[in-house]
Coordinates of C-alpha atoms and ligand atoms in Angstrom, one line a residue:
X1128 CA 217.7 -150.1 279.0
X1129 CA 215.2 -148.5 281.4
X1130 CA 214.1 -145.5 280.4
X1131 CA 213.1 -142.8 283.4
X1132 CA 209.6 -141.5 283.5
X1133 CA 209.5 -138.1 285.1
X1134 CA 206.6 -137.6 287.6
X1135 CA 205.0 -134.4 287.4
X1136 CA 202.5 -134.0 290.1
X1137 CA 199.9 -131.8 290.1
X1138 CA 198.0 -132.5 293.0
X1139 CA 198.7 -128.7 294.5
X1140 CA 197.1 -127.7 291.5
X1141 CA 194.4 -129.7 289.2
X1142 CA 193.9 -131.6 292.5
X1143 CA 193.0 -127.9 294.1
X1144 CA 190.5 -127.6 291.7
X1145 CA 188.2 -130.6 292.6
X1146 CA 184.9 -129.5 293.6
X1147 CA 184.9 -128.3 297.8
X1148 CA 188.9 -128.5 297.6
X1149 CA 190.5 -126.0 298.8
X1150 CA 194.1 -125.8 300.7
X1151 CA 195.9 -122.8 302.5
X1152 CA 199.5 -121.9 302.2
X1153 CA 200.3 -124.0 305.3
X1154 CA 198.7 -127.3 304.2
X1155 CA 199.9 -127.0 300.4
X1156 CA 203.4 -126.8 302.5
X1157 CA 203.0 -130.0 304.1
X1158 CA 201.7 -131.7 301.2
X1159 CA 204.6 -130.2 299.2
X1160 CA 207.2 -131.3 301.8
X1161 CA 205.4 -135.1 301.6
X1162 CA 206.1 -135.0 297.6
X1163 CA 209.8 -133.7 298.3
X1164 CA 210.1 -137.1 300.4
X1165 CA 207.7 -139.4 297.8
X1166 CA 210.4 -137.8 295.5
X1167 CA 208.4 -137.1 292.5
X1168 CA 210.5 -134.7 289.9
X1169 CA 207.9 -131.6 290.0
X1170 CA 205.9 -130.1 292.2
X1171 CA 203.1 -128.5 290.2
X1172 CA 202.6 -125.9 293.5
X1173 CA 199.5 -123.9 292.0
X1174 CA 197.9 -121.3 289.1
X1175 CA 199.3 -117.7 290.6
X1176 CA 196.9 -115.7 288.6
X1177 CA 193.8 -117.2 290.7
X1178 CA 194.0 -115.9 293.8
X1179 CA 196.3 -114.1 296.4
X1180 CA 196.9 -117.9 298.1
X1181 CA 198.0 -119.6 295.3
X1182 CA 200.6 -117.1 294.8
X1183 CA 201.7 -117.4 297.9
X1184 CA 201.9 -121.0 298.0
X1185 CA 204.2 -121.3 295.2
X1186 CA 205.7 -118.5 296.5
X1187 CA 206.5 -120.5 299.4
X1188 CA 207.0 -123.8 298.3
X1189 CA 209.7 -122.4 295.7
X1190 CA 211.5 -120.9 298.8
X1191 CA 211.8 -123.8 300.4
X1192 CA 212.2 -127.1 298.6
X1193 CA 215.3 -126.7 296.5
X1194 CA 215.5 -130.2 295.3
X1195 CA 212.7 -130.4 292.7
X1196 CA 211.5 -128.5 289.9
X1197 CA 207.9 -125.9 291.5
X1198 CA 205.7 -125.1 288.4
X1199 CA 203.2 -123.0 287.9
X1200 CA 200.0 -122.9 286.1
X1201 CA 199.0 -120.0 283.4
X1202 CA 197.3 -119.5 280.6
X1203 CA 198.7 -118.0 277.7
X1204 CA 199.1 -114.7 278.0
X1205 CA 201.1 -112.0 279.9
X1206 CA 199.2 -111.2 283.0
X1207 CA 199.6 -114.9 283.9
X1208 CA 202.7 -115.7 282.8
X1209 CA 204.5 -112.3 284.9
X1210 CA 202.6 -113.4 287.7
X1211 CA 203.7 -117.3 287.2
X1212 CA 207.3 -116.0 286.7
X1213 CA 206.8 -113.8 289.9
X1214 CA 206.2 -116.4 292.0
X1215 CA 208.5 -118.5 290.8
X1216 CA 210.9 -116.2 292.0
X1217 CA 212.6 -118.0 294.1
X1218 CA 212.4 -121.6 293.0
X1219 CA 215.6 -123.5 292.5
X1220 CA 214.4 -125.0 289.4
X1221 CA 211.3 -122.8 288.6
X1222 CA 209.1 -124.4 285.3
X1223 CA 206.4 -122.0 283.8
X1224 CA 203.9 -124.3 282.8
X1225 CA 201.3 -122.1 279.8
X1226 CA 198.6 -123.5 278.2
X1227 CA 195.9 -122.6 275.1
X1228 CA 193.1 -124.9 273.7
X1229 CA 193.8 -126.6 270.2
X1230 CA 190.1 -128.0 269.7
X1231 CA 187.9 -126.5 267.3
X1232 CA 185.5 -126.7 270.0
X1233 CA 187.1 -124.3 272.3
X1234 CA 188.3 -122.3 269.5
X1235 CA 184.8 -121.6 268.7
X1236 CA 183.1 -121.5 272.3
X1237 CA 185.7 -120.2 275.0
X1238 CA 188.2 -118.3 273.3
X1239 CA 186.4 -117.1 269.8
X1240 CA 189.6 -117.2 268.2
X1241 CA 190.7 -118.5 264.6
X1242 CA 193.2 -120.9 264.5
X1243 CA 196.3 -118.8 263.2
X1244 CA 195.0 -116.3 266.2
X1245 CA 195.7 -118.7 269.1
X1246 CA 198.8 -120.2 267.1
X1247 CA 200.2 -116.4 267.5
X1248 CA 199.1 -116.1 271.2
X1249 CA 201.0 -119.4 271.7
X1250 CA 204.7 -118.4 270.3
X1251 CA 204.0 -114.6 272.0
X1252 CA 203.3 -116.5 275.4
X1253 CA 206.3 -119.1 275.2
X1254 CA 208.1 -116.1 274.3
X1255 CA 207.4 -114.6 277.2
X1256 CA 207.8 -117.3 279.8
X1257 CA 211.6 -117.1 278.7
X1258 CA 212.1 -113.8 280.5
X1259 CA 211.4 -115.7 283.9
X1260 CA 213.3 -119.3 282.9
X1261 CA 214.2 -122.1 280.5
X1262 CA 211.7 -124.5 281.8
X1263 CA 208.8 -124.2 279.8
X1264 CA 206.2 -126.6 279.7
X1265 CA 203.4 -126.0 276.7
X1266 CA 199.9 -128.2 277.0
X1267 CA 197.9 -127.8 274.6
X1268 CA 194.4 -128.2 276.3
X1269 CA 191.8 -129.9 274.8
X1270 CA 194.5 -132.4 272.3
X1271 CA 192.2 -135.2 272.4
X1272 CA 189.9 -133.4 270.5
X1273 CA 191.8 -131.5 268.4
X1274 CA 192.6 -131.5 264.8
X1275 CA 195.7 -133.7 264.6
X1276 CA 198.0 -131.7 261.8
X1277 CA 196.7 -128.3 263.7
X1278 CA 197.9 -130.3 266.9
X1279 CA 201.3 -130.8 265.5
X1280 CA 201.8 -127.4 264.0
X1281 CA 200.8 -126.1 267.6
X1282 CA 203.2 -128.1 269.5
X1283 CA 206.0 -126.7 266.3
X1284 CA 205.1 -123.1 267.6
X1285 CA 205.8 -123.8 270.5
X1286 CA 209.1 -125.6 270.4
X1287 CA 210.2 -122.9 267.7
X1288 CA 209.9 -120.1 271.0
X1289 CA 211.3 -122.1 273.6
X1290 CA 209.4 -125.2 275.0
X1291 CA 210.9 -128.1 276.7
X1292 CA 208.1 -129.9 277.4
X1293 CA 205.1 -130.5 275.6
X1294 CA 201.7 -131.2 277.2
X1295 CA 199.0 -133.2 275.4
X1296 CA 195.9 -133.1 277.8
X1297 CA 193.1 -135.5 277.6
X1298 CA 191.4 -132.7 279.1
X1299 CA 187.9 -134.4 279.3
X1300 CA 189.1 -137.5 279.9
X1301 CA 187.6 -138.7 276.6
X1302 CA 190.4 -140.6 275.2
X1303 CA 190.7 -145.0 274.7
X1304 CA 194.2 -146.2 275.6
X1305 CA 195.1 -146.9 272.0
X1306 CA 193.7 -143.9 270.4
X1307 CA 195.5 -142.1 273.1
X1308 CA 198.7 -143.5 272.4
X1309 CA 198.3 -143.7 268.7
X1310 CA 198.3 -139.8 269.5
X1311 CA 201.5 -139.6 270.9
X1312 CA 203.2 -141.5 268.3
X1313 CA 201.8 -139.5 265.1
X1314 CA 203.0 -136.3 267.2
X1315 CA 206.2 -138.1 267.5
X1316 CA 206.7 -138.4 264.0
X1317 CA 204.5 -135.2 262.5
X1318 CA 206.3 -132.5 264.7
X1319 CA 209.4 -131.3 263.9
X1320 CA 212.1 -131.0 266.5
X1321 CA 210.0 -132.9 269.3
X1322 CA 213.2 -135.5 269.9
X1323 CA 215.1 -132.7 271.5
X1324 CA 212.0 -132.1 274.2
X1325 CA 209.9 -134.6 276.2
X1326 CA 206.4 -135.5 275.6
X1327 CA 204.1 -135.5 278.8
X1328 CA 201.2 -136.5 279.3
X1329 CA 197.7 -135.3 281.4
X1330 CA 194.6 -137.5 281.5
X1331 CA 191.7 -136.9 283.4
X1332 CA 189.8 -139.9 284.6
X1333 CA 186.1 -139.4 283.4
X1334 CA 185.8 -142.3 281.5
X1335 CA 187.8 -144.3 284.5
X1336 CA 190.9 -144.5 281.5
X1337 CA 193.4 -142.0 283.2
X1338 CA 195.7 -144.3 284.2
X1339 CA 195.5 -147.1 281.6
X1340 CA 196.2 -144.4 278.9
X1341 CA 199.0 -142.7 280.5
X1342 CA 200.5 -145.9 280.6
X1343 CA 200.3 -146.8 276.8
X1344 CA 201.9 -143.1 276.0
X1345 CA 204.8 -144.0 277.8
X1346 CA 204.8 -146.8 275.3
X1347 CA 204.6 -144.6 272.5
X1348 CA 207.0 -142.5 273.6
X1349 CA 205.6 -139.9 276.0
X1350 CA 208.4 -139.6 279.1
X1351 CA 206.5 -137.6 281.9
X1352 CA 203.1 -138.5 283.5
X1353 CA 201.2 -135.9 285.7
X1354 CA 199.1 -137.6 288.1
X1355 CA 198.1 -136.9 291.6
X1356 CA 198.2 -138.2 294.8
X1357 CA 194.9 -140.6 295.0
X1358 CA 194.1 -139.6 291.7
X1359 CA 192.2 -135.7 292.8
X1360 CA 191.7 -133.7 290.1
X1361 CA 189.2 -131.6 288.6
X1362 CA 185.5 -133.8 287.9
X1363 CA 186.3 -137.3 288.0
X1364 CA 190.0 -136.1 288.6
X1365 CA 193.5 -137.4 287.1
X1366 CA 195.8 -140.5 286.8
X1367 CA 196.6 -141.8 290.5
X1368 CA 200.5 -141.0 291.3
X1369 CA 200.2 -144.3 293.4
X1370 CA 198.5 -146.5 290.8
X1371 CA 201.6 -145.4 287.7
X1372 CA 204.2 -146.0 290.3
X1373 CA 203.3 -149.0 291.8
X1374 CA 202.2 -150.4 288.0
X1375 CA 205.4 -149.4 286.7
X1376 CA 207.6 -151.2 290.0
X1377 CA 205.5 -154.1 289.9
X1378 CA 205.5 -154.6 286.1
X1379 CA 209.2 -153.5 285.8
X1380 CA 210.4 -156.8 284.6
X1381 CA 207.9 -156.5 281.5
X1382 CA 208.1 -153.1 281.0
X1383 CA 211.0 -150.9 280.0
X1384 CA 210.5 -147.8 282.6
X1385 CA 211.1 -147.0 285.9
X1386 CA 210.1 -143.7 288.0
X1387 CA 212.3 -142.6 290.8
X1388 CA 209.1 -142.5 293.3
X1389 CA 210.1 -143.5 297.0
X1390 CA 207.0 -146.2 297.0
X1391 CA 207.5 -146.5 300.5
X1392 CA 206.4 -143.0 301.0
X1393 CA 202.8 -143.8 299.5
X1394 CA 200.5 -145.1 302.0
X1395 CA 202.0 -142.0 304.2
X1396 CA 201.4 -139.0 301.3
X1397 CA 198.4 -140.6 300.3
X1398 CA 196.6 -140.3 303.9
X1399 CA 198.3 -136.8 304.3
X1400 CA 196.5 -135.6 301.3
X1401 CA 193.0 -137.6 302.3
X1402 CA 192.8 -135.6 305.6
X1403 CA 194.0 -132.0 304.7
X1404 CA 191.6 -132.0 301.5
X1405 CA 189.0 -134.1 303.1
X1406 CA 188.9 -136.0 300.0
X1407 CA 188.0 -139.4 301.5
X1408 CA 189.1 -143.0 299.6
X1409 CA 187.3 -145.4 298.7
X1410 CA 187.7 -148.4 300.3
X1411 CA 188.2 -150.3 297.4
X1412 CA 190.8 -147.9 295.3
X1413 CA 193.7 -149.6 293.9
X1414 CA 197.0 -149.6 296.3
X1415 CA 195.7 -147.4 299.0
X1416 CA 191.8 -147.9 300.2
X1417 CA 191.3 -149.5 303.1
X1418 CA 190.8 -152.9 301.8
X1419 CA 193.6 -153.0 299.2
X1420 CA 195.2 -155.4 301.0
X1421 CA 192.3 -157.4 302.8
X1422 CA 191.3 -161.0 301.9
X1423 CA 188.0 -161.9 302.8
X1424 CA 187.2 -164.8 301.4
X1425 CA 188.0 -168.5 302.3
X1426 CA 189.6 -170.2 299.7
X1427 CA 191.3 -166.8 299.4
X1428 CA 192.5 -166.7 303.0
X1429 CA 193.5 -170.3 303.0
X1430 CA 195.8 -169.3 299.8
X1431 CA 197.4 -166.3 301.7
X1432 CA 198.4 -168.7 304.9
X1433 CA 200.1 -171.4 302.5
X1434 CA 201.8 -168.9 300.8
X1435 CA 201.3 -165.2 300.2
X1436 CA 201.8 -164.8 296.6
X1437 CA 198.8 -167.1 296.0
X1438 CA 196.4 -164.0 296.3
X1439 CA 199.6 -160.7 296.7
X1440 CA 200.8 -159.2 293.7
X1441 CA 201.5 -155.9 296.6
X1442 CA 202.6 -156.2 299.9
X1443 CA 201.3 -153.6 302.2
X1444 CA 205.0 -152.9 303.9
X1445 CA 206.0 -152.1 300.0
X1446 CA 204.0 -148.8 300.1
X1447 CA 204.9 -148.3 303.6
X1448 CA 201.9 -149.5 305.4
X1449 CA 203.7 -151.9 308.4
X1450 CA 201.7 -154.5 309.5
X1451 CA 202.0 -154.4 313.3
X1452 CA 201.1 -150.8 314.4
X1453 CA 202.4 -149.7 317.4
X1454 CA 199.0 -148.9 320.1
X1455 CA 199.6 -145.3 321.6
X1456 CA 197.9 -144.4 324.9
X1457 CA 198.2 -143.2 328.2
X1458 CA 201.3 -144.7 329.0
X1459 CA 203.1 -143.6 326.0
X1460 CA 205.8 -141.4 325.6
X1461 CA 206.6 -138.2 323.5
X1462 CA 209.3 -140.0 321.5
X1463 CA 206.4 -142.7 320.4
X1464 CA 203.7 -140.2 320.0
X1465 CA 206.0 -138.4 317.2
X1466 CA 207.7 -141.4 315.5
X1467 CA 204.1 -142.4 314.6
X1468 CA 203.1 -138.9 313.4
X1469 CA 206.1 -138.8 311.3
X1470 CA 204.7 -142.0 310.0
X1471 CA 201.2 -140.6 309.4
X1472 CA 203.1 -138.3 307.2
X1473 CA 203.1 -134.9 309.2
X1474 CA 206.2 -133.1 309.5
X1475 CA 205.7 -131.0 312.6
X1476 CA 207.9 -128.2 314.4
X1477 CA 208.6 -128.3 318.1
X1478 CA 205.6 -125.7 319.0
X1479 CA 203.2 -128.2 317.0
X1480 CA 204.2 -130.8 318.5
X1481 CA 203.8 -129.9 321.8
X1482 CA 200.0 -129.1 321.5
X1483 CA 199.8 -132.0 320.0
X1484 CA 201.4 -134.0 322.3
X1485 CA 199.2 -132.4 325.3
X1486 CA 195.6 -132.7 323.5
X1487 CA 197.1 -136.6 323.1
X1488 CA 197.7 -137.1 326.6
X1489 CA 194.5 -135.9 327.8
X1490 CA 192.5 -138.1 325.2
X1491 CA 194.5 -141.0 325.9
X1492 CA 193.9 -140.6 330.2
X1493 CA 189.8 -140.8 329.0
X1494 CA 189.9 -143.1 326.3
X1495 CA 192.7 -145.3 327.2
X1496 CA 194.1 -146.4 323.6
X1497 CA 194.4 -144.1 320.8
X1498 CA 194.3 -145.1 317.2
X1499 CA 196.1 -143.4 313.9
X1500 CA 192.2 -141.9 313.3
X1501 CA 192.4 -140.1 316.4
X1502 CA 196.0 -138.5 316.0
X1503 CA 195.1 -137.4 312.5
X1504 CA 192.1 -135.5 314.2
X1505 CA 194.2 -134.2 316.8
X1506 CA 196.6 -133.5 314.5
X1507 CA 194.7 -131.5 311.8
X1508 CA 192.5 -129.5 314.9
X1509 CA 196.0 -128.3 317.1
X1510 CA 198.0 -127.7 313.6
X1511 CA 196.9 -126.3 310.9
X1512 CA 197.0 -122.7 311.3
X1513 CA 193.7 -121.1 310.6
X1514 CA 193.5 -117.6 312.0
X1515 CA 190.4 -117.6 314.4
X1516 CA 188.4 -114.4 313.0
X1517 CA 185.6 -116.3 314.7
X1518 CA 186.6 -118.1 318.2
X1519 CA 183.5 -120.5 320.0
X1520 CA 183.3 -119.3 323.3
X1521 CA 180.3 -121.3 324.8
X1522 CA 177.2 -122.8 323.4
X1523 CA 174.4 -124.2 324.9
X1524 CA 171.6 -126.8 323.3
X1525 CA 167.8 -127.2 324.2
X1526 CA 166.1 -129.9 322.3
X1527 CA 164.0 -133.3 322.1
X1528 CA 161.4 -135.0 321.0
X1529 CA 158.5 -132.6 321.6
X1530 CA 160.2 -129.3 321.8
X1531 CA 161.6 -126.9 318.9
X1532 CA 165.4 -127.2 319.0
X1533 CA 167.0 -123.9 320.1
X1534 CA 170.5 -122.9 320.1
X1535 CA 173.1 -120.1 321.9
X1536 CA 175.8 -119.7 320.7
X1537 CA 178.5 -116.9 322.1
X1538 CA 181.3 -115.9 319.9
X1539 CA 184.6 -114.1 319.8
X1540 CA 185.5 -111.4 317.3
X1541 CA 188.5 -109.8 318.5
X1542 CA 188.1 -110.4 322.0
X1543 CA 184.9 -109.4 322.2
X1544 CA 181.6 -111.8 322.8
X1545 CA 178.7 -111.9 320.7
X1546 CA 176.0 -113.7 321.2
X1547 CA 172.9 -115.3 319.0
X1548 CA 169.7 -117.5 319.6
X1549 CA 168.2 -119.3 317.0
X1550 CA 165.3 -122.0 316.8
X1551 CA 166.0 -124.6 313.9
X1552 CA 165.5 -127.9 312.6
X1553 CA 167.5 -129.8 315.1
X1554 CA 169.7 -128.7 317.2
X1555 CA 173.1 -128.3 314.0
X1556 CA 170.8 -126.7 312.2
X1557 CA 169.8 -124.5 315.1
X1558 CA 173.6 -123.6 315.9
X1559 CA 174.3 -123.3 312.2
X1560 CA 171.9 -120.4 311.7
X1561 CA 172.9 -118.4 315.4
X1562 CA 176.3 -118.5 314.0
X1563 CA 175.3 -117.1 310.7
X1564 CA 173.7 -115.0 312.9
X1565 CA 176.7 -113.5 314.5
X1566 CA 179.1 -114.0 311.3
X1567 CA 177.1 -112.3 309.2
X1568 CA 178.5 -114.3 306.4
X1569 CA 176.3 -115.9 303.9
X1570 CA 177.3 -119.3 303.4
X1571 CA 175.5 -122.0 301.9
X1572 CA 176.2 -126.0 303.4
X1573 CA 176.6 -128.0 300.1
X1574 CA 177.6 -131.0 302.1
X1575 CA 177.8 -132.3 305.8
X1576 CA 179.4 -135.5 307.2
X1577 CA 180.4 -137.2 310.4
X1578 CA 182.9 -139.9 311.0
X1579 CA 183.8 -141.9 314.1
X1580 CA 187.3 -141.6 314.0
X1581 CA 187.9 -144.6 316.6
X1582 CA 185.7 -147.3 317.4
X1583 CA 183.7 -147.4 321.3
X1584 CA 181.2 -144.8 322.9
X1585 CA 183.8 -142.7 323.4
X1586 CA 185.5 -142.2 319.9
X1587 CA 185.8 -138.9 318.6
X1588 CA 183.6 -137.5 316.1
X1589 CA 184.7 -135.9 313.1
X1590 CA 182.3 -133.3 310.7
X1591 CA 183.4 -132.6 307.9
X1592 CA 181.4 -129.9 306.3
X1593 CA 181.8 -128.2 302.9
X1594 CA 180.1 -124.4 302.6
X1595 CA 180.1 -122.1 299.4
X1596 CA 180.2 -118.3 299.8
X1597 CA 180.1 -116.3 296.7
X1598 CA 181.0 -118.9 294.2
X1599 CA 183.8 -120.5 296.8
X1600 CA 183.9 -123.8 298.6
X1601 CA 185.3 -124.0 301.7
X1602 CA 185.7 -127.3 303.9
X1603 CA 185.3 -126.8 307.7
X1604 CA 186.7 -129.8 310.2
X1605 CA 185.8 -130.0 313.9
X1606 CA 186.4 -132.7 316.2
X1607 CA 184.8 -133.6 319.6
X1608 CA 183.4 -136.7 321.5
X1609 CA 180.4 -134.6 321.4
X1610 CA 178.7 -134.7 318.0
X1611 CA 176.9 -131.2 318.6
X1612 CA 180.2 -129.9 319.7
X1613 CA 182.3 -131.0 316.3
X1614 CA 179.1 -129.6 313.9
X1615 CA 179.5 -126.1 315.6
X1616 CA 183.7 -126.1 315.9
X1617 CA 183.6 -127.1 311.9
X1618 CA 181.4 -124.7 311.1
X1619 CA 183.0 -121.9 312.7
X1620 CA 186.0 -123.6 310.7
X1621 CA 184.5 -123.2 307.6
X1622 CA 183.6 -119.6 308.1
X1623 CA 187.3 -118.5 309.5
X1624 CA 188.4 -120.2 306.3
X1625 CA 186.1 -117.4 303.9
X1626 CA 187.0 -114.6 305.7
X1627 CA 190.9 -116.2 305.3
X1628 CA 190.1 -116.9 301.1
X1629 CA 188.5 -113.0 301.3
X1630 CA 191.8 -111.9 302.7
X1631 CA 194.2 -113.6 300.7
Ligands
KIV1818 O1 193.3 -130.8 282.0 C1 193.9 -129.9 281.4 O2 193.9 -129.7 280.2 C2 194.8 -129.1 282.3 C3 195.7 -128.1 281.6 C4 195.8 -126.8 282.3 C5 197.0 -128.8 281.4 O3 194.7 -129.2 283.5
ZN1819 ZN1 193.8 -131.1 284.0

């Protein structure tokens, strides 16, 4: 018999916390609403205690998608745990997910606890969770590194007060596949009353072994994986959603699980997540870079034209990736413009799609074909709500090769224009420091990039820029054909995104 392997996704949450990620309310939505239709079992929709957005997003998320479990992050004790529940409010089928380290290690350095301490704080926070719902999921952070017998008499607490699920994190990613799994069987047989709740499992992927040991726990017994959509996570991040489902369908035959993931859905909620986080793949990640599918060399290529399973273990149209893409341009219509953007994985109302559909049209009657690059970028600029404290008015550039770049920049601030010159390096850095200038915000640019997002002359340019203000990372996207342009626009971006972190 096949034996299900709940997916518990936690890409609104541990993926959040990747370095330079960070997602409003309206683009953890979107992602959330690509999960419902990837059909993964919960949506891990954020950590309420951290800020006023989180809340809100699982706030949000829980009032609208009905059809899978929303959990939410907190640490073992009340505070978090009222404000998980809170949250939750709403969810059809809300999960508390609480968590305290079982290393010595942490014991000692981050919470200066003994262990019959933390083993107290652990039943008193399961305990708690109760008041809000049923669902409770314990981790036990740090179990790869923790005492085993401690381990076990942790996860007994726990169960004793009320888990349903227990957590063991290889929070440092420090694990080997078969230590990993030799884990999960000795709790399997050391902890009383574990057969009535399901063992999950959390591996981070800094030794490159997420995946591979997730994988050989289910084999020893563990029956939920947490992953996230291409694998973001905190550091080196966590098992890849796409890389467990497509390793579980692919191997079914030899192995004894199944998930209920929609693979179809994967190229789709893989790309959604890469633009809204910025998080770009590489090209040579397993199931969805670039060149997952690509064959380059000859005695390769001639293998794929006799027959395709000489060199294809994956089709492309599996994960939902079809090979002939319909070309969009002037001539196309609205009903062809959306069909693809539901294919790109957006999920648009009528309002969106309508700016949309007019900053389309008037790319397409200058550029003449428009490619699924360009309607991402035009997608991401005219939807994502970002409320414009800061709104470019005008800017104008002096620079070459033997005078000091200059920039003006005028600026809206609730209707009213503002205006800055500044002499820089180059004419970004010049329009970077005018609009510090005028914003009076002091961010620091931790990383800058541009993309052509089509190929020719004319292809837009996309900055992507990541900025830190008081210990927070923002990322700031702009498009234009003109580079100068997209620098300032993402900038402006990034700033109207502190001010929105500051007011959430
Ligand atoms: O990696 C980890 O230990 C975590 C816990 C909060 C489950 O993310
Ligand atoms: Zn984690």
């Amino acid at each position: 018999m096949s034996h299900k392997i709940f997916i518990f996704d936690t890409t609104l949450r541990d993926g959040e916390q990747a370095p330079g990620m960070h997602l409003n309310v309206k683009e953890k939505l979107e992602i959330a609403y690509q999960l419902q239709k990837l059909n993964v079992d919960v949506i891990e929709a954020g950590f309420p205690i951290s800020s006023k957005s989180d809340f809100n997003a699982v706030k949000e998320i829980s009032g609208i998608i009905k059809d899978k479990s929303i959990a939410a992050l907190a640490r073992a004790n009340f505070k978090d745990i009222d404000a998980a529940g809170e949250a939750l409010k709403n969810a059809a089928n809300p999960v508390i997910h609480t968590f305290i380290s079982s290393s010595d290690i942490h014991l000692k350095y981050q919470l200066n606890k003994t262990r019959e301490q933390v083993l107290e704080i652990a039943a008193e926070s399961v305990k708690r969770c109760k008041k809000y719902t049923d669902n409770i999921e314990f981790s036990a952070m740090d179990a790869t590194r923790s005492d085993r017998e401690y381990l076990a008499r942790m996860f007994e607490v726990a169960i004793k007060n009320g888990a349903k699920v227990l957590n063991v994190p290889d929070t440092v990613g420090y694990a080997l596949p078969l230590e990993y799994s030799a884990l999960i069987e000795y709790l399997m047989n050391n902890v009383r009353g574990i057969e009535n709740t399901i063992i999950s499992v959390h591996c981070h992927n800094d030794l490159g072994l997420a995946v591979a040991n997730s994988i050989l726990a289910i084999n020893a017994g563990a029956r939920q994986i947490e992953c996230s959509v291409n694998g973001v996570g905190e550091r080196a991040g966590n098992a890849a959603i796409e890389e467990i489902a497509l390793i579980l369908d692919t191997r079914k035959k030899d192995m004894d699980f199944h998930t209920d993931i929609n693979i179809k859905e994967i190229a789709k909620t893989s790309n959604l997540v890469s633009s809204l986080t910025g998080y770009l793949i590489a090209p040579n990640k397993a199931i969805v870079g670039k060149n997952a599918f690509s064959h380059e060399a000859g005695i390769h290529q001639d293998g794929m034209l006799k027959d395709r399973s000489t060199y294809e273990i994956l089709k492309p149209e599996d994960i939902g990736l079809s090979a002939s893409k319909l070309i969009l341009g002037k001539h196309s219509g609205r009903h062809a413009f959306v069909k693809r953007i539901e294919d790109l994985g957006f999920n648009l109302n009528e309002a969106e799609i309508e700016k949309s559909f007019e900053k389309f049209k008037s790319l397409a009657e200058r550029k003449g074909t428009i490619n699924d690059n360009d309607l991402k970028a035009i997608v991401q600029n005219e939807t994502i709500e970002i409320k414009e404290y800061f709104k470019l008015n005008y800017y104008h550039i002096l620079s070459g090769t033997n005078v000091k770049s200059t920039s003006t920049v005028g600026i809206e601030i609730n209707g009213k224009l503002f205006e800055a010159v500044h002499f820089g390096d180059g004419p970004i850095d010049a329009s970077f420091k005018a609009i510090d200038q005028i914003t009076k915000l002091s961010a620091k640019l931790i990383d800058y990039s541009i993309e052509a997002v089509s190929e020719g002359k004319d292809a837009i340019g996309a900055v992507k820029i990541v900025v830190s203000n008081n210990g927070i990372q923002v990322l700031g996207r702009g498009i234009s054909t003109d580079v100068i342009e997209a620098s300032i626009k993402a900038y402006i971006n990034a700033m109207n995104r502190i001010v929105e972190s500051q007011e959430t």
